[in-house]
Short mmCIF file of C-alpha atoms in Angstrom, two decimals:
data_model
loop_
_atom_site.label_atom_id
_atom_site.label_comp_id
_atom_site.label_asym_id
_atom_site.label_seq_id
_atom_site.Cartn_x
_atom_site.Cartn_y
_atom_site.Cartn_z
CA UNK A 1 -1.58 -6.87 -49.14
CA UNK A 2 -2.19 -9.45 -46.42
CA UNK A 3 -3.00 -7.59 -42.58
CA UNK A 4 -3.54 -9.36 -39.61
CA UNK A 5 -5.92 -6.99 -36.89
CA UNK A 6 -6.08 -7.68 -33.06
CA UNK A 7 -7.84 -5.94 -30.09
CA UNK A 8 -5.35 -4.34 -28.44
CA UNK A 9 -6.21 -5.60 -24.54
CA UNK A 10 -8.55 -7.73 -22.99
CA UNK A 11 -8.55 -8.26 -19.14
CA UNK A 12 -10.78 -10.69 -17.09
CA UNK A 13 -11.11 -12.60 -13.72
CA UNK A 14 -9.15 -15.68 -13.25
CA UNK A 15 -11.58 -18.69 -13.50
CA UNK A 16 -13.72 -17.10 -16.53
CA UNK A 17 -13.01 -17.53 -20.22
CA UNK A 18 -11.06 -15.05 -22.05
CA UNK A 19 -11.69 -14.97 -26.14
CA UNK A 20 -9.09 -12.72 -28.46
CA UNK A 21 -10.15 -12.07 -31.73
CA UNK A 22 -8.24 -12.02 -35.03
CA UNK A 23 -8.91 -10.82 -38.33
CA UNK A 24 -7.04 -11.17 -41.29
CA UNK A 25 -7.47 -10.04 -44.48
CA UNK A 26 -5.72 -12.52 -47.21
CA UNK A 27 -7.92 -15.38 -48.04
CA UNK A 28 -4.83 -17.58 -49.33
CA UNK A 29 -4.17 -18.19 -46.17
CA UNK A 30 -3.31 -21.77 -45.17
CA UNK A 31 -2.63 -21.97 -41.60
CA UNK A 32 -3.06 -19.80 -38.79
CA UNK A 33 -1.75 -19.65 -35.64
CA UNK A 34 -1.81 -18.31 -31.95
CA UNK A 35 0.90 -17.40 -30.33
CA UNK A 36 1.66 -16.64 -26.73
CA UNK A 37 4.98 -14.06 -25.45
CA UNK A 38 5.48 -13.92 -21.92
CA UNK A 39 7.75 -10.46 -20.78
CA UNK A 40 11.39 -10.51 -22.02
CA UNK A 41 10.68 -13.66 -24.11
CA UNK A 42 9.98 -15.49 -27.34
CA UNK A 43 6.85 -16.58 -28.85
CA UNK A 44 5.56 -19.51 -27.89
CA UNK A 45 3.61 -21.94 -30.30
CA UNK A 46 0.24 -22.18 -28.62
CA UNK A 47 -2.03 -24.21 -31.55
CA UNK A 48 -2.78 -23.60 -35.09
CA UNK A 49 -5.53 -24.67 -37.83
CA UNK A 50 -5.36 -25.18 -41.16
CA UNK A 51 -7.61 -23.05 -43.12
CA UNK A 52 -10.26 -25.73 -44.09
CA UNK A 53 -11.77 -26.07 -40.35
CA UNK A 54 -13.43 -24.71 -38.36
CA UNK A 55 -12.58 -25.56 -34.64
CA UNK A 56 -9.88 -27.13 -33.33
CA UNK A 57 -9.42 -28.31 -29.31
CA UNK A 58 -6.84 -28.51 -27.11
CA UNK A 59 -7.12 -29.13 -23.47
CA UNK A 60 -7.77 -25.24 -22.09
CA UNK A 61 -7.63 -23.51 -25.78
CA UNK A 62 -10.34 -23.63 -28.52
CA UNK A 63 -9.60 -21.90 -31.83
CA UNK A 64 -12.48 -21.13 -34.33
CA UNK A 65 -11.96 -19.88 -37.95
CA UNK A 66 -14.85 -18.17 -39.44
CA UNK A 67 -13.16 -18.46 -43.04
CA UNK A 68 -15.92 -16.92 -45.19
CA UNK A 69 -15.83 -13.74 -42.06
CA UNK A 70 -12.09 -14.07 -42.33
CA UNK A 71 -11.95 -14.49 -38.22
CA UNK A 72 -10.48 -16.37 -35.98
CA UNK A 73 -10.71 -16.56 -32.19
CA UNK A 74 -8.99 -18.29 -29.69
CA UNK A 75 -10.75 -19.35 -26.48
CA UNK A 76 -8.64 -19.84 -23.40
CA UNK A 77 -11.24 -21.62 -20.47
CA UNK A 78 -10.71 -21.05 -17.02
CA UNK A 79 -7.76 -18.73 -17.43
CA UNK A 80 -5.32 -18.47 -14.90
CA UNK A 81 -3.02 -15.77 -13.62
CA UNK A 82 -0.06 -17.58 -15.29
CA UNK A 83 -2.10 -16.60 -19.01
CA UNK A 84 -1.22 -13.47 -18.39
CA UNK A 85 0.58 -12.50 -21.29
CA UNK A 86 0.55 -11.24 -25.03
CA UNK A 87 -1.50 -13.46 -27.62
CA UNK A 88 -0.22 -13.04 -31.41
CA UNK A 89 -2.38 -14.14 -33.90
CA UNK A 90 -0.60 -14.86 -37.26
CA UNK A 91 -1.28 -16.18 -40.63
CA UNK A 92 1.70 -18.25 -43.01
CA UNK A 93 0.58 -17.74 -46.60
CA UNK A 94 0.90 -20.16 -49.61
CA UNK A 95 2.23 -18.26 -51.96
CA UNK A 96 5.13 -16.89 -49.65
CA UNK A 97 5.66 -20.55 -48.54
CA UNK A 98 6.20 -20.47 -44.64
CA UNK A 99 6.62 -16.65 -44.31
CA UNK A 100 4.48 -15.74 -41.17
CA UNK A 101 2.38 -12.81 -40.83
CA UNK A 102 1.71 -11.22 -37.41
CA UNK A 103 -0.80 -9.22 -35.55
CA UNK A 104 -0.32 -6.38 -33.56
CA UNK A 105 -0.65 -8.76 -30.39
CA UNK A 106 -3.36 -8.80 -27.78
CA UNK A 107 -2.50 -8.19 -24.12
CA UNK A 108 -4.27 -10.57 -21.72
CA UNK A 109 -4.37 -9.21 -17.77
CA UNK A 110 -5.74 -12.40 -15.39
CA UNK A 111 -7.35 -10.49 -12.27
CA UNK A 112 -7.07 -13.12 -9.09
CA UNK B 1 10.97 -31.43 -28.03
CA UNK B 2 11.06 -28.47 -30.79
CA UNK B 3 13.57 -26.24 -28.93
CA UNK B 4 15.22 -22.95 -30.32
CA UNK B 5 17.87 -21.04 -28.40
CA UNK B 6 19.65 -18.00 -28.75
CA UNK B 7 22.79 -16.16 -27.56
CA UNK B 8 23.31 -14.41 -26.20
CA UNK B 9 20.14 -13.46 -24.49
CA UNK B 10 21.49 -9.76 -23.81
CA UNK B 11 24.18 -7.65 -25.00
CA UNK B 12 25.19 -3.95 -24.55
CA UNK B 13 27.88 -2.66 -27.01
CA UNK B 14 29.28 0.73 -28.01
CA UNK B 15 28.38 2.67 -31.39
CA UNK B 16 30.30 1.94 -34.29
CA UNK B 17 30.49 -1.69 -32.75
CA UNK B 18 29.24 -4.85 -34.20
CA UNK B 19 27.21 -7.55 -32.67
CA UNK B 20 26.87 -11.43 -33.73
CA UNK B 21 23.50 -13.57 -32.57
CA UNK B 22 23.15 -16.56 -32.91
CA UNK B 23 20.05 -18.83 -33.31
CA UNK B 24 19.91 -22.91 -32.96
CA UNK B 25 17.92 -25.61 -32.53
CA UNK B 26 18.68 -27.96 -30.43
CA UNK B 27 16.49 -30.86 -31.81
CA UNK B 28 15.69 -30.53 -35.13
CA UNK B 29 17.37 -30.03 -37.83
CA UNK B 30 16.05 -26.54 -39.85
CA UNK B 31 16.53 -25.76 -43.56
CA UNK B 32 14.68 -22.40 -42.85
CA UNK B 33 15.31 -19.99 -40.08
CA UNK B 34 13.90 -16.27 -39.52
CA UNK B 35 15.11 -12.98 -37.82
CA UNK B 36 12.64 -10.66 -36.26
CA UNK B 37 12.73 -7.36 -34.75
CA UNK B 38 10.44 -6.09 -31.70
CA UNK B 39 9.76 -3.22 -30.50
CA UNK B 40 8.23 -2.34 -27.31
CA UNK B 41 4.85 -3.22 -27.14
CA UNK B 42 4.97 -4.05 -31.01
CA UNK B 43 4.72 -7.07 -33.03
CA UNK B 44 7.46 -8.85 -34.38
CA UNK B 45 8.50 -7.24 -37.73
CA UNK B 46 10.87 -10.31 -40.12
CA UNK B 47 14.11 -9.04 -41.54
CA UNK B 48 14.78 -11.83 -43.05
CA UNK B 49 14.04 -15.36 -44.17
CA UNK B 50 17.49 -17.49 -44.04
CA UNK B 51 17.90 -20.73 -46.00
CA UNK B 52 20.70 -23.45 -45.07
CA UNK B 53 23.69 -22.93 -47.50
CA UNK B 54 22.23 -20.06 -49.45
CA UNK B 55 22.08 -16.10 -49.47
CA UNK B 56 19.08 -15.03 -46.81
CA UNK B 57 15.94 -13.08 -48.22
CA UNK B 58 15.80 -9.71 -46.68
CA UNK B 59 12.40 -7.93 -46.10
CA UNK B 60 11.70 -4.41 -47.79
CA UNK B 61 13.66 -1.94 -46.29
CA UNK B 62 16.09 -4.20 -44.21
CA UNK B 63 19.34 -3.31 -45.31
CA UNK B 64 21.22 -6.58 -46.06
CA UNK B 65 24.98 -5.22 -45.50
CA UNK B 66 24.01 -3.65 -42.21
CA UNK B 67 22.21 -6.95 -40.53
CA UNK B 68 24.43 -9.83 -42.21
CA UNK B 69 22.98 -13.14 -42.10
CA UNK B 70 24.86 -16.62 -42.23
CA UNK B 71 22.96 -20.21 -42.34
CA UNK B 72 25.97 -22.32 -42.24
CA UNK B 73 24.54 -25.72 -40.86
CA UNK B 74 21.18 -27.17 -40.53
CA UNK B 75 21.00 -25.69 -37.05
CA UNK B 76 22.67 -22.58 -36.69
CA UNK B 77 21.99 -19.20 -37.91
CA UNK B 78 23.82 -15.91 -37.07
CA UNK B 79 23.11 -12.35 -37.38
CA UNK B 80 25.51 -10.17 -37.37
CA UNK B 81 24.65 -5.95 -36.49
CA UNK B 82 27.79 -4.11 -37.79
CA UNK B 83 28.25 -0.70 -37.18
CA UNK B 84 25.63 -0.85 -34.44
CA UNK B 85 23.83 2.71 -33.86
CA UNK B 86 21.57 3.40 -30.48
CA UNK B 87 18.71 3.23 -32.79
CA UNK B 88 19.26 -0.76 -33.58
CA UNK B 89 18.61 -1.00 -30.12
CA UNK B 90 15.79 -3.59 -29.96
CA UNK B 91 14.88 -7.03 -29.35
CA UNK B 92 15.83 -9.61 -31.56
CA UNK B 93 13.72 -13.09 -32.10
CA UNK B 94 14.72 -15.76 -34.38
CA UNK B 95 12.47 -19.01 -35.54
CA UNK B 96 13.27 -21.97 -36.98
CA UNK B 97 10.74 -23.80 -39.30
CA UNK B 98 10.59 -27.49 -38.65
CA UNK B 99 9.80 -28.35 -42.43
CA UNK B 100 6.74 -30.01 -41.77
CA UNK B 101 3.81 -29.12 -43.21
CA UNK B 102 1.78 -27.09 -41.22
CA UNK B 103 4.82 -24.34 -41.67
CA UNK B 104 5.27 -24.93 -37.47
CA UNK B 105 7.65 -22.15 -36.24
CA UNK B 106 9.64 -22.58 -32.94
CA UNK B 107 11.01 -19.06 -31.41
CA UNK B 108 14.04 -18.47 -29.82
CA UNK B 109 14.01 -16.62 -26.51
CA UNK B 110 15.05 -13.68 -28.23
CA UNK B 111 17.88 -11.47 -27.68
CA UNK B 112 18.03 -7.63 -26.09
CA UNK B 113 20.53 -5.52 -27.71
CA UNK B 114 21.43 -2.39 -26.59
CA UNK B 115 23.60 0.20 -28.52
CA UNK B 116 24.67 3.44 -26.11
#
């Protein structure tokens, strides 16, 4: 059956790079996607790839998909206090059309 | 643009009760709309997948005549808790799928119920 893993908290120094990891474990996968959920509210679409890159950029966030590893990581440069938050990695798979699979979440603490 | 509300955002009720949610978006039109369940400090587990004008899909172990789902328009989509117990206490997220085809999903803010 399809699982999606996350680290369970990452914490790091506002100005530095933070990097949450995601594993997953259904290779049908067609897109993936981070998420963010600030306290007491929804998710928040943050970026997604489709499963035949590898990288994709966006201003502050870089995702990369290791596809063969079956990981993907999401970069977040010079975080800021206001990333604080939880990151939810997710996977929608093909044969379930747009049914969305989530991870466990990833808790990001920026220390000013 | 992409925007998903929800109401309301929190409601308290008594046992025995029932409690309606609803979901919309504001700016797109969605043939496809999900419910979700949080706990604290837990990822979002679906209930169910809701389709415009037809029966929703519930999720193993959802029970379908406790957590009644209605996707009467193209941008509305209720949930209904009947005979609420403290233990549906939880937070409630719904999406909306904007039918394009990277399967984008726009959340709701999500709604706290509490039973006492």
């Amino acid at each position: 059956g399809e699982d999606v893993e996350q680290s369970l908290f990452l914490s790091v120094r506002e100005g530095d790079s933070s990097v949450i990891n995601c594993t997953y474990t259904d290779s049908s996968s067609t897109y993936l996607y981070w998420y963010k959920q600030e306290p007491g509210a929804g998710l928040q679409l943050l970026t997604y790839i489709f499963s035949n890159m590898d990288m994709k950029q966006d201003q502050r966030l870089t995702v990369l998909l290791n596809k063969k590893d079956k990981h993907l990581s999401l970069r977040i440069a010079d975080t800021q206090t206001g990333d604080s938050a939880i990151y939810f990695c997710a996977e929608s798979l093909s044969e379930y059309g747009n049914k969305l699979v989530f991870g466990a979440g990833t808790i990001l603490r920026v220390k000013s | 643009g992409a925007v998903v509300s929800q109401h309301p955002s929190r409601v308290i009720c008594k046992s025995g009760t029932s409690v309606k949610i609803e979901c919309r978006s504001l700016d797109f039109q969605a043939t496809t709309m999900f419910w979700y369940r949080q706990f604290p400090k837990q990822s979002l587990m679906l209930m169910a997948t809701s389709n415009e004008g037809s029966k929703a899909t519930y999720e193993q172990g959802v029970e379908k005549d406790k957590f009644l789902i209605n996707h009467a328009s193209l941008t509305l989509s209720t949930l209904t808790v009947t005979s609420a117990h403290p233990e549906d206490s939880s937070f409630y997220i719904c999406s909306a799928d904007t039918g394009t085809g990277a399967y984008e999903q726009y959340f709701g803010p999500g709604t706290r119920l509490t039973v006492t």
